[in-house]
PDB file of C-alpha atoms and ligand atoms in Angstrom:
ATOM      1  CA  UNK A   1     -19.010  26.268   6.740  1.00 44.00           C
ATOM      2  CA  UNK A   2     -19.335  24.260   3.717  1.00 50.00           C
ATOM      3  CA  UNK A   3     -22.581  23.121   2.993  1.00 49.00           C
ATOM      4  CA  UNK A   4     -22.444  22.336  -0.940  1.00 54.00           C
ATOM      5  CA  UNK A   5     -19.446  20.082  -0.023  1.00 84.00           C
ATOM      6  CA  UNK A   6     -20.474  18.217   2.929  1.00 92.00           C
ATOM      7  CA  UNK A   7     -21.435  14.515   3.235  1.00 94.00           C
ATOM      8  CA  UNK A   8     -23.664  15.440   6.324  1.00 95.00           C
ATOM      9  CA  UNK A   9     -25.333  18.437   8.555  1.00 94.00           C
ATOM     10  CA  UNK A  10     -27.540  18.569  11.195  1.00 96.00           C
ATOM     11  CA  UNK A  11     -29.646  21.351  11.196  1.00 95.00           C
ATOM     12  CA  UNK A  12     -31.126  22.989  14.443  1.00 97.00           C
ATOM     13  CA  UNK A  13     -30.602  19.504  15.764  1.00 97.00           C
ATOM     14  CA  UNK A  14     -32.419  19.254  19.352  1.00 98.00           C
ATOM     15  CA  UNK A  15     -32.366  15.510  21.649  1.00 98.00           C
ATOM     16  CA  UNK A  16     -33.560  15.774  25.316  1.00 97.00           C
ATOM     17  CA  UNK A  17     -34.161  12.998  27.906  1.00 96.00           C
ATOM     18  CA  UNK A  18     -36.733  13.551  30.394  1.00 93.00           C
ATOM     19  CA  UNK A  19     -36.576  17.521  29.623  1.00 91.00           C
ATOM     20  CA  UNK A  20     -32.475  17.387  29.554  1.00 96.00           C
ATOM     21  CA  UNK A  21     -31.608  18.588  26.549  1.00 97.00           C
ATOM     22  CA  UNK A  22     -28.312  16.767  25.623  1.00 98.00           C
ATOM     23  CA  UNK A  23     -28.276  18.423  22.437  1.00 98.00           C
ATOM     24  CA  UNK A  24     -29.592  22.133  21.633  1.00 98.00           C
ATOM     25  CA  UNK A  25     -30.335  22.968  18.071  1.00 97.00           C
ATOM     26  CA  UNK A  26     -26.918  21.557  17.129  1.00 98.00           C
ATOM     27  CA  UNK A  27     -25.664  22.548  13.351  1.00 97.00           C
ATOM     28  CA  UNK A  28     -22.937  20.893  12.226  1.00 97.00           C
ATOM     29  CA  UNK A  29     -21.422  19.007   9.380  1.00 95.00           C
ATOM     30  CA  UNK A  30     -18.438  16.878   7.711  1.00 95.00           C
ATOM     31  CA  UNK A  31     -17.446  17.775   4.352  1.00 93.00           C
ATOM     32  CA  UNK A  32     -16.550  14.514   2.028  1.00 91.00           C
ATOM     33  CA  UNK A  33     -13.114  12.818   2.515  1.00 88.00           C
ATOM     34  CA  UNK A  34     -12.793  14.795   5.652  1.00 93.00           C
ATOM     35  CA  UNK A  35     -11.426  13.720   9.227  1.00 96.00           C
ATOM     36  CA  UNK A  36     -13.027  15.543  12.140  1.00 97.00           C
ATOM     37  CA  UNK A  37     -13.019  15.420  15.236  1.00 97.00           C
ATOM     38  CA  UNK A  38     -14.966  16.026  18.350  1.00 97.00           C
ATOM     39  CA  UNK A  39     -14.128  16.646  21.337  1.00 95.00           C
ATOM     40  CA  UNK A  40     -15.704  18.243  24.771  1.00 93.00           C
ATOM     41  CA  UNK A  41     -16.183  17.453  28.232  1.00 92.00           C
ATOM     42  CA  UNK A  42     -17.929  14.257  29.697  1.00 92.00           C
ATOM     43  CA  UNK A  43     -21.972  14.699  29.559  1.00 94.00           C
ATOM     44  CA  UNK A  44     -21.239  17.290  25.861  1.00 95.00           C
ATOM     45  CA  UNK A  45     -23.348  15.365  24.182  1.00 97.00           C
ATOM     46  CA  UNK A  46     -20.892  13.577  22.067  1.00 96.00           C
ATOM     47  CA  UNK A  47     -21.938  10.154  22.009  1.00 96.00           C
ATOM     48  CA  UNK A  48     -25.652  11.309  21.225  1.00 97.00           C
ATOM     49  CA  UNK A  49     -24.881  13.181  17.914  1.00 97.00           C
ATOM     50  CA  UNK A  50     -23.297  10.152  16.555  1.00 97.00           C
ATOM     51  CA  UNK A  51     -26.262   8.168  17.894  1.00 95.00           C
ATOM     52  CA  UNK A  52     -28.510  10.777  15.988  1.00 96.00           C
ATOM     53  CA  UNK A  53     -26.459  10.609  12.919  1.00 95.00           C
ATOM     54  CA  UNK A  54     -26.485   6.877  12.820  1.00 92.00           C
ATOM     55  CA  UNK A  55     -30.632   6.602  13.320  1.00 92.00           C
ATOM     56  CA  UNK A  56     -29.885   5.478  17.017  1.00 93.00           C
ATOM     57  CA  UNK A  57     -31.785   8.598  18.940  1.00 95.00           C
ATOM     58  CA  UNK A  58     -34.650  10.521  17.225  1.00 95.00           C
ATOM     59  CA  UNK A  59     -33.594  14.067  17.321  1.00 96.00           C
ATOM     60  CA  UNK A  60     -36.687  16.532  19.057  1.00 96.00           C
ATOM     61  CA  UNK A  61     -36.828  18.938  16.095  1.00 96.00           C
ATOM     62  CA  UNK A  62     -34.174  19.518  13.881  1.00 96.00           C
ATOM     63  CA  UNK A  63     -32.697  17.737  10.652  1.00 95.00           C
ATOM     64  CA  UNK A  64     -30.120  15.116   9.673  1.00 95.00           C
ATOM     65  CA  UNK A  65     -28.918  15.763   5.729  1.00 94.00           C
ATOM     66  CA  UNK A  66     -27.103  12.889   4.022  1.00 92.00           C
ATOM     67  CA  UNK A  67     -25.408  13.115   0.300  1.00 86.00           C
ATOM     68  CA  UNK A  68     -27.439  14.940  -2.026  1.00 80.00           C
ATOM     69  CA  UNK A  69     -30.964  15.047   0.426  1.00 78.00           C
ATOM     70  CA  UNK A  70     -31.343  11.837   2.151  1.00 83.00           C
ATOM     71  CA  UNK A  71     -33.630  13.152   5.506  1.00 86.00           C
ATOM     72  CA  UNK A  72     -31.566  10.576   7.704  1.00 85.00           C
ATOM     73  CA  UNK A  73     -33.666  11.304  10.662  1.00 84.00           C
ATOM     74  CA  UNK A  74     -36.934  10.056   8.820  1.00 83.00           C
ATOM     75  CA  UNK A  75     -35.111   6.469   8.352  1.00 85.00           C
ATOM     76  CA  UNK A  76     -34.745   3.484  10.735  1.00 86.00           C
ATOM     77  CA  UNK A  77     -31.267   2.497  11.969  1.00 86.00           C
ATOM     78  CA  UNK A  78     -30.988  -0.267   9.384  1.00 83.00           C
ATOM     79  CA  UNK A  79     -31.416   1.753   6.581  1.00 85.00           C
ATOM     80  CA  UNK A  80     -28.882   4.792   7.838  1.00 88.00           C
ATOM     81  CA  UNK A  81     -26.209   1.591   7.916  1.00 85.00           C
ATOM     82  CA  UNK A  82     -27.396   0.709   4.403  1.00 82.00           C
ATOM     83  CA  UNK A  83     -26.718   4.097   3.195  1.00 86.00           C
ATOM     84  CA  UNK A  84     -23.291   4.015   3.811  1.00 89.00           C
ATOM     85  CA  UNK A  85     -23.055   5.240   7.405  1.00 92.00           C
ATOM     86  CA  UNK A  86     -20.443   2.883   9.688  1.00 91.00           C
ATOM     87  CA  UNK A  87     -20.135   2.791  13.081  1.00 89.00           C
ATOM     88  CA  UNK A  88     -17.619   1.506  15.522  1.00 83.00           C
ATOM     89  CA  UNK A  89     -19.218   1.057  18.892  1.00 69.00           C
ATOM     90  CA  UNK A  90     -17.570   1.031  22.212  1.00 62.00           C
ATOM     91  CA  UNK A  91     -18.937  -2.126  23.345  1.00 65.00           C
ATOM     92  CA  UNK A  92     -17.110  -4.731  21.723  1.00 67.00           C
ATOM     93  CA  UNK A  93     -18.971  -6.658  18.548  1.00 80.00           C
ATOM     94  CA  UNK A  94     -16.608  -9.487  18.169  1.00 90.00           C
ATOM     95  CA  UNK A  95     -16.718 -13.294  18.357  1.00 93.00           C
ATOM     96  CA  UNK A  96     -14.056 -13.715  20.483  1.00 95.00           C
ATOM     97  CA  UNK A  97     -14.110 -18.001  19.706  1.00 95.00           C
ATOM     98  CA  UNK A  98     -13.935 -17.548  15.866  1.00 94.00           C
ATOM     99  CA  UNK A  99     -11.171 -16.451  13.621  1.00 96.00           C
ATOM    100  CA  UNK A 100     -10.463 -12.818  12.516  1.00 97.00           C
ATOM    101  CA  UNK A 101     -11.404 -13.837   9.019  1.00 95.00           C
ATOM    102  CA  UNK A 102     -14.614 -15.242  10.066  1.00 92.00           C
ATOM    103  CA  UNK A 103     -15.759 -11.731  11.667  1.00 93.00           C
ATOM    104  CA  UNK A 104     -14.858  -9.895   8.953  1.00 93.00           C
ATOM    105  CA  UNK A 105     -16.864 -12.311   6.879  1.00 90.00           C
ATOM    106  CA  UNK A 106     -19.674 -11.898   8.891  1.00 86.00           C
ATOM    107  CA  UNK A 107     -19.206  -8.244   8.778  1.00 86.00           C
ATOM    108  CA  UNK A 108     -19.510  -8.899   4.709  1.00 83.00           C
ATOM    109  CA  UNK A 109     -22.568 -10.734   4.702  1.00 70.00           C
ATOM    110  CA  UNK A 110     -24.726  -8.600   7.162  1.00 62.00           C
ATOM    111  CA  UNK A 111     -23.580  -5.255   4.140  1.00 49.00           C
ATOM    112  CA  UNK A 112     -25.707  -7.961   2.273  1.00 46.00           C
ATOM    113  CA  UNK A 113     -28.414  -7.800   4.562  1.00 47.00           C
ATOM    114  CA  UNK A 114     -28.117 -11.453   4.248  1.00 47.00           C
ATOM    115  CA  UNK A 115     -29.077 -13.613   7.380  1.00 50.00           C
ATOM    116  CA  UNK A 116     -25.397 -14.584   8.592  1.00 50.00           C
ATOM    117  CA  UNK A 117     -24.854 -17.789   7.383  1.00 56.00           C
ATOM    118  CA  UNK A 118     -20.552 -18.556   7.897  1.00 56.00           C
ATOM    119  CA  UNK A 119     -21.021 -21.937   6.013  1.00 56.00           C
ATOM    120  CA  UNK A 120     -22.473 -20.658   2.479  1.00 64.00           C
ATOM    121  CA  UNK A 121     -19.340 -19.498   0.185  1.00 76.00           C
ATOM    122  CA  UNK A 122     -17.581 -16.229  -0.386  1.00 81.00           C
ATOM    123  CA  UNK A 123     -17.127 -14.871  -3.792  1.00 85.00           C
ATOM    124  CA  UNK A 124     -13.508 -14.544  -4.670  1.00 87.00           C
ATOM    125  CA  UNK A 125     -13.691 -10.552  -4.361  1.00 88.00           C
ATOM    126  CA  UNK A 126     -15.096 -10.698  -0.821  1.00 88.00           C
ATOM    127  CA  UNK A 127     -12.600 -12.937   0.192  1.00 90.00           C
ATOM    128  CA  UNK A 128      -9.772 -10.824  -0.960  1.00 92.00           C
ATOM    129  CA  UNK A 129     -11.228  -8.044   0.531  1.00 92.00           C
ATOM    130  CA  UNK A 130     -11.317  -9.531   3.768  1.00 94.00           C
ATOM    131  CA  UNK A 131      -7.706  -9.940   3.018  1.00 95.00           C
ATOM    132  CA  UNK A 132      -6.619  -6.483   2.343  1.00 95.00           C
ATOM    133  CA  UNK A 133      -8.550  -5.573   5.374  1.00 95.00           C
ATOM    134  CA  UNK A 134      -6.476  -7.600   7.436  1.00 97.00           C
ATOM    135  CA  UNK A 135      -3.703  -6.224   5.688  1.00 96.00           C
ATOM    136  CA  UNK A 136      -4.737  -2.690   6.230  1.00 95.00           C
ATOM    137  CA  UNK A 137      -4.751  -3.826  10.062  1.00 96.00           C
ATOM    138  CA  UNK A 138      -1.427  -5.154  10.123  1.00 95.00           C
ATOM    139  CA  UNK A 139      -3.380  -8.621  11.919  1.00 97.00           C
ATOM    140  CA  UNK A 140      -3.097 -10.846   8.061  1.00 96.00           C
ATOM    141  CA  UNK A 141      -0.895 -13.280   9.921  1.00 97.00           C
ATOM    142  CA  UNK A 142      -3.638 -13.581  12.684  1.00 97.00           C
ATOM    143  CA  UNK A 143      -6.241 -14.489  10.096  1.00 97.00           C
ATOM    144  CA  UNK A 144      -6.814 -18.243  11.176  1.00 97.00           C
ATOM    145  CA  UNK A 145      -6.605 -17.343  14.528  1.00 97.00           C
ATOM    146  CA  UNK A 146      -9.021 -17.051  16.981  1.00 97.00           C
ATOM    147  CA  UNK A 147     -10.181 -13.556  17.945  1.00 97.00           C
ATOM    148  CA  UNK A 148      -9.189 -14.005  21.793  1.00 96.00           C
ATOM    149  CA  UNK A 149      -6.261 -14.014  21.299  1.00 96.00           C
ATOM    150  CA  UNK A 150      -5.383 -10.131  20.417  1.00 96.00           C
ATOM    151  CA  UNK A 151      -4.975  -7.736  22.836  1.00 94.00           C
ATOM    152  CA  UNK A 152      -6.790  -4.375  23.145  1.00 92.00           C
ATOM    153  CA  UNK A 153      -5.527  -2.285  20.853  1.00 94.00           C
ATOM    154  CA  UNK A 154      -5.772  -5.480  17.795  1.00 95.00           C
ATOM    155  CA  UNK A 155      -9.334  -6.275  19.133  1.00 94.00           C
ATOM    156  CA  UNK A 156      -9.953  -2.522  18.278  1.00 94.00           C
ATOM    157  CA  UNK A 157      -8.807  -2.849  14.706  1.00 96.00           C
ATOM    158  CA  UNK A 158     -10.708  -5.911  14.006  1.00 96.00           C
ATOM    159  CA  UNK A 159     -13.608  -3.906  14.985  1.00 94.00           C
ATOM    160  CA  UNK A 160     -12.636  -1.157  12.696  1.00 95.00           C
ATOM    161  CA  UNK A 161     -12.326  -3.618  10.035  1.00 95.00           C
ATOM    162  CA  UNK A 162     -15.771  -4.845  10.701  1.00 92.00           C
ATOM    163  CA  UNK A 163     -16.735  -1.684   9.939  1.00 91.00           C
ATOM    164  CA  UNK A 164     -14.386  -1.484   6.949  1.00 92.00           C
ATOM    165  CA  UNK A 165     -15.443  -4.052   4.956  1.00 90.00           C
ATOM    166  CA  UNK A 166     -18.794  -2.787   4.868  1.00 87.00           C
ATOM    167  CA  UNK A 167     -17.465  -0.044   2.990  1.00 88.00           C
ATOM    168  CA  UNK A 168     -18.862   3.112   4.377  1.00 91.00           C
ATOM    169  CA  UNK A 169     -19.250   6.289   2.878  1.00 93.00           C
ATOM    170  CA  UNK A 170     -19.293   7.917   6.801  1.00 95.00           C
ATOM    171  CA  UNK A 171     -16.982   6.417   9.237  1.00 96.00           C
ATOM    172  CA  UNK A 172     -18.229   7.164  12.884  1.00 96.00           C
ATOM    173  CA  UNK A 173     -16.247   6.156  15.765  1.00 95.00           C
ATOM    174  CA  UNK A 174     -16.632   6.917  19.905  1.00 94.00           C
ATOM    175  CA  UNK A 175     -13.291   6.917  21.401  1.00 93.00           C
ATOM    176  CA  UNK A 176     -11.448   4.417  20.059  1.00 93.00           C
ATOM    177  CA  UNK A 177      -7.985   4.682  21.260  1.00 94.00           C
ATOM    178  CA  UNK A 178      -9.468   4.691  24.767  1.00 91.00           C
ATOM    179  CA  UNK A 179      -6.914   1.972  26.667  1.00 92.00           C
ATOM    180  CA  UNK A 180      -4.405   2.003  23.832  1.00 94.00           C
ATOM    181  CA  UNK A 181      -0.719   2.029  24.026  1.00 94.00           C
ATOM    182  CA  UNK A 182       0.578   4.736  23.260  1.00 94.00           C
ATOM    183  CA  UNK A 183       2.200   2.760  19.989  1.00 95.00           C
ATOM    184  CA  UNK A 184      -1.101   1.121  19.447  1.00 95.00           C
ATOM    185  CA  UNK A 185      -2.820   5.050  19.726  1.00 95.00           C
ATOM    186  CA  UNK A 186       0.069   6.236  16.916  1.00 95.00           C
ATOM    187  CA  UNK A 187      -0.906   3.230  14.641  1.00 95.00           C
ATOM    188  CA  UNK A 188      -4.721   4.035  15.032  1.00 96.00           C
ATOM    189  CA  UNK A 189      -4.077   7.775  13.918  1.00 96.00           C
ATOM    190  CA  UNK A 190      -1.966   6.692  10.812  1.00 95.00           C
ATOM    191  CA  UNK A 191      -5.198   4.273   9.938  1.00 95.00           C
ATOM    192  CA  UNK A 192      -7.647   6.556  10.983  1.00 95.00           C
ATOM    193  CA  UNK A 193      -5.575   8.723   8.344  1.00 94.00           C
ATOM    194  CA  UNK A 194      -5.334   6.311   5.874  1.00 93.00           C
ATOM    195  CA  UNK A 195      -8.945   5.659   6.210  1.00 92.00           C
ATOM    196  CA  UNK A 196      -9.870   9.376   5.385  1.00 93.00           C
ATOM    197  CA  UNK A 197      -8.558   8.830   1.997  1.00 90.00           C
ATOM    198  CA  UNK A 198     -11.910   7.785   0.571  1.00 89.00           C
ATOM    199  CA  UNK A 199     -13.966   7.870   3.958  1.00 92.00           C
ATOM    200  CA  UNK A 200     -15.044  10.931   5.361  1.00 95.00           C
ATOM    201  CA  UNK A 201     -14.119   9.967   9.284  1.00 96.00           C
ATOM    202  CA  UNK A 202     -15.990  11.452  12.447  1.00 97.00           C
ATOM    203  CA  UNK A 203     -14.044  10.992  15.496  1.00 97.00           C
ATOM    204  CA  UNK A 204     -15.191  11.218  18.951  1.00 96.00           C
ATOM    205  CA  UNK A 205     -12.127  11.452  21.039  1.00 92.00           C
ATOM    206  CA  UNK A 206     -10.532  12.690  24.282  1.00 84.00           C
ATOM    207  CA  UNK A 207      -6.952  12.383  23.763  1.00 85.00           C
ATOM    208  CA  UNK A 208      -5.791  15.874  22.531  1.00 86.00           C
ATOM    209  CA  UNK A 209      -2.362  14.290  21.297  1.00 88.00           C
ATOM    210  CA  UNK A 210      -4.622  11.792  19.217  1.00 93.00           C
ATOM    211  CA  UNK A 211      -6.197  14.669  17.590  1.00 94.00           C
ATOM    212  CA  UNK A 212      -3.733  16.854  17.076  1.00 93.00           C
ATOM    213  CA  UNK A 213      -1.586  14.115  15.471  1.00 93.00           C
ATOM    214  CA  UNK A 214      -5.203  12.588  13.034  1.00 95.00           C
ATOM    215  CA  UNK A 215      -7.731  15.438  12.291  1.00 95.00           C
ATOM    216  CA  UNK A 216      -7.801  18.151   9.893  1.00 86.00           C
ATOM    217  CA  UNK A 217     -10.396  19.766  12.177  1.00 94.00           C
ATOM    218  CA  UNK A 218     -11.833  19.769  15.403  1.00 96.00           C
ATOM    219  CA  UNK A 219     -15.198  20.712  16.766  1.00 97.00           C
ATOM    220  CA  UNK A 220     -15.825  21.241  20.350  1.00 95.00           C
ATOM    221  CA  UNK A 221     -19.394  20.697  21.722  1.00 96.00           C
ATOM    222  CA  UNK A 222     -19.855  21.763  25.703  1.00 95.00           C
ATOM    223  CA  UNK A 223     -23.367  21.538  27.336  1.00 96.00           C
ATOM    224  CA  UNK A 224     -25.059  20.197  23.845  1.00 97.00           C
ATOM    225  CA  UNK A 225     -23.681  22.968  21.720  1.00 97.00           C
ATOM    226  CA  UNK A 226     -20.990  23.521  19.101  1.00 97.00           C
ATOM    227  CA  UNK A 227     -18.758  25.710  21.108  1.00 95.00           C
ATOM    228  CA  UNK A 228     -15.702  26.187  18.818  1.00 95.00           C
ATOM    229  CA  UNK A 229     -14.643  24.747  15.892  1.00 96.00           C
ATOM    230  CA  UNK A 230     -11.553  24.893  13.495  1.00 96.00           C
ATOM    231  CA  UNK A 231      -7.434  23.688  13.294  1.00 94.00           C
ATOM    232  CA  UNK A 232      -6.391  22.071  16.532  1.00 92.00           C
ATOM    233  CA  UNK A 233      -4.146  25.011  17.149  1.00 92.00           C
ATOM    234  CA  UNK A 234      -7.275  27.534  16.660  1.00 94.00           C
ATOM    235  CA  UNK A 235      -9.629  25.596  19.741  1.00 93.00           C
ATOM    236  CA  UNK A 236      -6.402  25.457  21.521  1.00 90.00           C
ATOM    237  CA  UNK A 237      -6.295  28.894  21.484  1.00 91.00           C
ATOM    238  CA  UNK A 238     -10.247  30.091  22.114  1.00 93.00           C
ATOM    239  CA  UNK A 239     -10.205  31.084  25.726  1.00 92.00           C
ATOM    240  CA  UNK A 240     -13.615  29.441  25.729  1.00 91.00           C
ATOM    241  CA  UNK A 241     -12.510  26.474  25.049  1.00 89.00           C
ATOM    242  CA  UNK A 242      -9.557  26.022  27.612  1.00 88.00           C
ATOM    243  CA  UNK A 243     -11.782  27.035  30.431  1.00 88.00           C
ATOM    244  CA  UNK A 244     -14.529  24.524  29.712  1.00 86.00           C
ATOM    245  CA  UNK A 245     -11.988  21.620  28.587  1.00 81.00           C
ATOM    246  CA  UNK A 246      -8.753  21.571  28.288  1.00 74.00           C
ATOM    247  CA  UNK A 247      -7.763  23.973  31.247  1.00 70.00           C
ATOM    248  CA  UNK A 248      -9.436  21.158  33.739  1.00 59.00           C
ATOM    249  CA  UNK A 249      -6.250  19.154  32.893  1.00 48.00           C
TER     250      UNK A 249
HETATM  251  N1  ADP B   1     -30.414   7.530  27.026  1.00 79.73           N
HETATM  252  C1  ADP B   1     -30.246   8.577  27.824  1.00 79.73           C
HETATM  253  N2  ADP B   1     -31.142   8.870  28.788  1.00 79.73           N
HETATM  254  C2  ADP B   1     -30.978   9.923  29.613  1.00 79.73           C
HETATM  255  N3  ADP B   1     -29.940  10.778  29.538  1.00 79.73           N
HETATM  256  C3  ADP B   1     -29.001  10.537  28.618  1.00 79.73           C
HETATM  257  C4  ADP B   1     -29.095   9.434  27.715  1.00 79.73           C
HETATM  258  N4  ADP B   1     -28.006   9.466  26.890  1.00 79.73           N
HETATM  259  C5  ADP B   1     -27.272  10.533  27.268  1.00 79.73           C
HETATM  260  N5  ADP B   1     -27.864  11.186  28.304  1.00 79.73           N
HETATM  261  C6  ADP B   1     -27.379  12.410  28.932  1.00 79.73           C
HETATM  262  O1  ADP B   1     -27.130  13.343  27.905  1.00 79.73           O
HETATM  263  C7  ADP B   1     -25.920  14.057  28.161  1.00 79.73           C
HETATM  264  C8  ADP B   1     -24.967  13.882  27.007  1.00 79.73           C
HETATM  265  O2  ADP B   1     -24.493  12.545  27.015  1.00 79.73           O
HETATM  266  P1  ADP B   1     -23.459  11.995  25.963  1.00 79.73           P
HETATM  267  O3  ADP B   1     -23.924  12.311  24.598  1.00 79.73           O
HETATM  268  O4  ADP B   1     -23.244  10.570  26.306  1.00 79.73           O
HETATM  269  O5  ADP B   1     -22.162  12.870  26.317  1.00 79.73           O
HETATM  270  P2  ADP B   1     -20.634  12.644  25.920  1.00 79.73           P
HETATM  271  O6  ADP B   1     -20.548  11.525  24.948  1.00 79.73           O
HETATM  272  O7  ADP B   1     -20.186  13.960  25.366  1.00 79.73           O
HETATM  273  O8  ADP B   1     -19.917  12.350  27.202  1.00 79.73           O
HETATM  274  C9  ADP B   1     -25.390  13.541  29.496  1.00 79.73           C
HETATM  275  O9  ADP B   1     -25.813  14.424  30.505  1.00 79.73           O
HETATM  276  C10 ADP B   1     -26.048  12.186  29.622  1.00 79.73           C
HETATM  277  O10 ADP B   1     -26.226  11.856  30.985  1.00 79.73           O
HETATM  278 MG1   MG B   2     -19.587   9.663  24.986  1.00 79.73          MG
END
């Protein structure tokens, strides 16, 4: 446990609904530039950290620590996004009738907080962003085309570039290879990797091959608490860990 070097913690972090509690006094962190994952069975409480760490769900008691002493959980959703904090949801967020270069370039202007307006200019560097992006995607030669036309997997990546261009300091994403190929799952992990180069990356995820092959570490929530964490190999291994998850095949 880091604390001096991590981007984020939650501390004593507690969420219920109607008395549930889906999280119980949760502590847990990601240090900068690093690419965790989490992982537990359905109902963990997965999806609700990340919805406490992006300003989503009000945690009960408890703390959410961002940089240097930013009290995340004191600021609306808006503001956590404006901090650097980017999320990729599950429900899709694209325009399926424009191009790929006109999402990311509406993914550019709301980082501006700017009402979207797709008819007012880019600057040269936001264009060229929106290039690289597309680049980094492997979809540049799909840039005039309309968004309908990719398939799963490419749809996910333009979402992730949505995300990118934004430029967050905190990359959050909930399950994104779900549906993949298992191609399309291998190219996620090697961006997801590439991302965690200047990103730190939090990665909600089921497929164990997924994050044995992306993460540097793993932490395992069951019943709203941090069960295990550690190397893939070292959850693998916790007895604890195989009878609540992975021993239910
Ligand atoms: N908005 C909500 N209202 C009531 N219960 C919820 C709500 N969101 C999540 N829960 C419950 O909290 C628990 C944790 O859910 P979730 O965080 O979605 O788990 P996971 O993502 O690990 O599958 C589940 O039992 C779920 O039914
Ligand atoms: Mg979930």
């Amino acid at each position: 446990m880091s604390e001096s070097g991590s981007i984020i913690y939650t501390d004593g972090v507690t969420v219920s609904f109607d008395g549930f509690k889906a999280l119980q006094a949760v502590d847990f962190y990601v240090d900068h530039g690093e690419l965790r994952a989490l992982i537990g069975p359905n109902g963990a409480g997965k999806t609700t950290l990340l919805d406490v760490i992006c300003g989503k769900v009000k945690p009960d008691s408890g703390r959410v620590v961002f940089g240097e002493a930013t009290e995340l959980h004191q600021l609306e959703e808006h503001d956590i996004t404006m901090m650097g904090i980017g999320r990729k949801f599950q429900t899709p967020s694209v325009f399926k009738n424009m191009t790929l270069f006109d999402n990311l370039s509406l993914a550019t202007r709301h980082e501006r907080g700017v009402f979207a307006n797709l008819f007012s200019t880019l600057n040269r560097s936001q264009r060229d962003t929106i290039m690289s992006t597309l680049n980094t995607l492997g979809l540049e030669d799909k840039a005039y085309e309309q968004a309908g036309v990719l398939s799963h997997g490419q749809m996910q990546w333009l979402e992730i570039g949505m995300v990118l261009v934004q430029d967050p300091t905190l990359f959050l994403l909930d399950e994104p290879v779900a549906g993949m190929t298992r191609e399309e799952r291998e190219k996620t992990s090697a961006l997801l990797q590439w991302l965690a180069k200047d990103h730190a990356v939090l990665v909600v995820e089921h497929d164990m091959e997924f994050v044995r092959q992306t993460a540097d570490r793993v932490t395992v929530l069951h019943e709203g608490q941090v069960l295990c964490e550690g190397s893939v190999e070292h959850v693998k291994s916790d007895p604890r860990v195989v009878e609540v998850y992975l021993g239910r095949g």
